[in-house]
Amino acid sequence: MIAARYLRARRKEAFISVIASLTMVGVAIGVATLIFVMSVMNGFRGELLDKILGLNGHFTAYPIESQFTDYKETVDALQTVNGVKFAVYYAEGQVLASGRGGSTGVSVRGMDEENLKKLTLLYNSAEQGGFDSWDQNDGVAIGYRLAQTLGVGLGDQVQIINPDSGAMTPFGSTPQIKSYPVRTIFNLGMVEFDSLFMFMPLQTAQDYFKLYDDVLKPGQGPLDPMASDEEIDAAYERIYRASGAEIFIDDPDNVAVMRERIAATPGLRPLLLNDWQQRNETFFSALQVERVVMFTILSMIVLVAAFNIISSLVMLVKDKSKDIAVLRTMGATRGAIMRIFSITGTTIGVVGTLSGLVLGLIVAANAEALRSSISNLLGVTLFPPEVFFLSSLPSKTDPTEVTVVVVMALGLSFLATLYPAWRAAQYDPVEALRYE
């Protein structure tokens, strides 16, 4: 009751009450900021992980010792491994793409429709056109940012140039140049993918990059030097090969165990496995370090607010010295005095923490809407996608981290009350009342 009375302001104690209110606001801002920033950091990590692993597998398998002509059999064998969700094969190459608006380097990936359907992130991201009848398609699929860079739209021609697979001449190889119509424009929501990747049907890509070998059919003897083109085509069989395979597993963090399982699969051809943690080790390590540093720095806001609790309680104790003396002469123990001021300071911390919790959760849940509103209001782009990779501001609140923030704020608020409360308990009533 007495602690509650001390929290209510009277006219002559208004200044102390204002200090207490500002302290409460400081705690709330610190808690809300911590929750919001950690939620955004979690959102960035989760969204980047989903996008990266939605297109690139948890393992990338490259053939060794021989050409990857048995890619279909290899993928079927990989999908029988316990813990493997699915696997896809692909043909890949780097080219220079040109359109009406400009040119840029792109990564071309050839896939058939069966494998494209497994990549639901890509298959469902088509904004214009689609992937229906993909294997019979004579065109390409590009990201919307790449379409903007090249200045092309649906149905326009994109010219791709590959310097390595052209015809041989006495002066060396000539670049291979070919044009394809744009049949699909997709939006993955990740700048790097939407501006870098171009997809085309598997066999089209294999033909363009010359990922095949023409071998004599079994039982076919030496050809007559004067044989016609039709006879040559009939005598040879074209064996296509893939560039690699992507393996998707049930638990992305279980790469060490899955690597051993895949390697121990009976009858599986030799493969070089490269997991997602190896491919993105530097990036995600930097992201983790940034999360820890941001948490530490922003925790200082709560710590400063806790020191404000100390200063406001010290002022309150000084102002209430006469009250303390009267209470002591009436029989209040030192423990009772200490409890009064501990409850007063802790109440400031609890109210501030709970207010910050509610505010932080509301802001974190509406992060993208707030970003858009502020960007429109100020006329500037907050969190530009070219820098932060993602086209929107993601937010993912982790209950464990929120609990840690709340417990830390409550703990600091309680610890901040101990010294002023102890000093109040040490007041000598005789000294306090001598000049009253």
CSV table of N, CA, C and O in Angstrom, one decimal, residues 101-102 142-153 185 194 386:
chain,number,residue,atom,x,y,z
A,101,GLY,N,17.1,-3.7,-73.6
A,101,GLY,CA,17.5,-2.7,-72.7
A,101,GLY,C,18.9,-2.8,-72.1
A,101,GLY,O,19.4,-1.9,-71.5
A,102,GLY,N,19.6,-3.9,-72.4
A,102,GLY,CA,21.0,-4.0,-71.9
A,102,GLY,C,21.4,-5.4,-71.9
A,102,GLY,O,20.7,-6.3,-72.4
A,142,ILE,N,12.7,-16.2,-66.8
A,142,ILE,CA,13.7,-15.3,-66.1
A,142,ILE,C,13.0,-14.6,-65.0
A,142,ILE,O,11.8,-14.5,-64.9
A,143,GLY,N,13.8,-14.1,-64.0
A,143,GLY,CA,13.3,-13.3,-62.9
A,143,GLY,C,12.9,-11.9,-63.3
A,143,GLY,O,13.4,-11.4,-64.3
A,144,TYR,N,12.0,-11.3,-62.6
A,144,TYR,CA,11.5,-10.0,-63.0
A,144,TYR,C,12.5,-8.9,-63.0
A,144,TYR,O,12.5,-8.0,-63.8
A,145,ARG,N,13.5,-9.0,-62.1
A,145,ARG,CA,14.6,-8.0,-62.0
A,145,ARG,C,15.5,-8.2,-63.2
A,145,ARG,O,16.0,-7.2,-63.8
A,146,LEU,N,15.7,-9.4,-63.6
A,146,LEU,CA,16.5,-9.7,-64.8
A,146,LEU,C,15.8,-9.1,-66.1
A,146,LEU,O,16.4,-8.6,-67.0
A,147,ALA,N,14.4,-9.3,-66.1
A,147,ALA,CA,13.6,-8.8,-67.2
A,147,ALA,C,13.7,-7.3,-67.2
A,147,ALA,O,13.8,-6.7,-68.3
A,148,GLN,N,13.8,-6.6,-66.1
A,148,GLN,CA,13.9,-5.2,-66.1
A,148,GLN,C,15.3,-4.8,-66.6
A,148,GLN,O,15.4,-3.8,-67.3
A,149,THR,N,16.3,-5.5,-66.2
A,149,THR,CA,17.7,-5.2,-66.6
A,149,THR,C,17.8,-5.3,-68.1
A,149,THR,O,18.5,-4.5,-68.8
A,150,LEU,N,17.2,-6.4,-68.6
A,150,LEU,CA,17.4,-6.6,-70.1
A,150,LEU,C,16.3,-5.8,-70.9
A,150,LEU,O,16.5,-5.7,-72.1
A,151,GLY,N,15.4,-5.3,-70.2
A,151,GLY,CA,14.3,-4.5,-70.9
A,151,GLY,C,13.4,-5.4,-71.8
A,151,GLY,O,13.1,-5.0,-72.9
A,152,VAL,N,13.1,-6.5,-71.3
A,152,VAL,CA,12.2,-7.5,-72.1
A,152,VAL,C,11.0,-7.8,-71.3
A,152,VAL,O,10.9,-7.7,-70.1
A,153,GLY,N,10.0,-8.3,-72.0
A,153,GLY,CA,8.7,-8.7,-71.4
A,153,GLY,C,8.4,-10.1,-72.0
A,153,GLY,O,9.1,-10.7,-72.7
A,185,ILE,N,8.0,-15.2,-66.5
A,185,ILE,CA,8.7,-14.2,-65.6
A,185,ILE,C,8.3,-14.5,-64.2
A,185,ILE,O,7.1,-14.5,-63.9
A,194,ASP,N,16.4,-13.3,-58.5
A,194,ASP,CA,15.5,-12.7,-59.5
A,194,ASP,C,16.3,-12.0,-60.6
A,194,ASP,O,15.8,-11.6,-61.6
A,386,GLU,N,18.4,-4.2,-52.9
A,386,GLU,CA,19.7,-4.4,-53.5
A,386,GLU,C,20.7,-4.6,-52.5
A,386,GLU,O,21.7,-5.3,-52.8
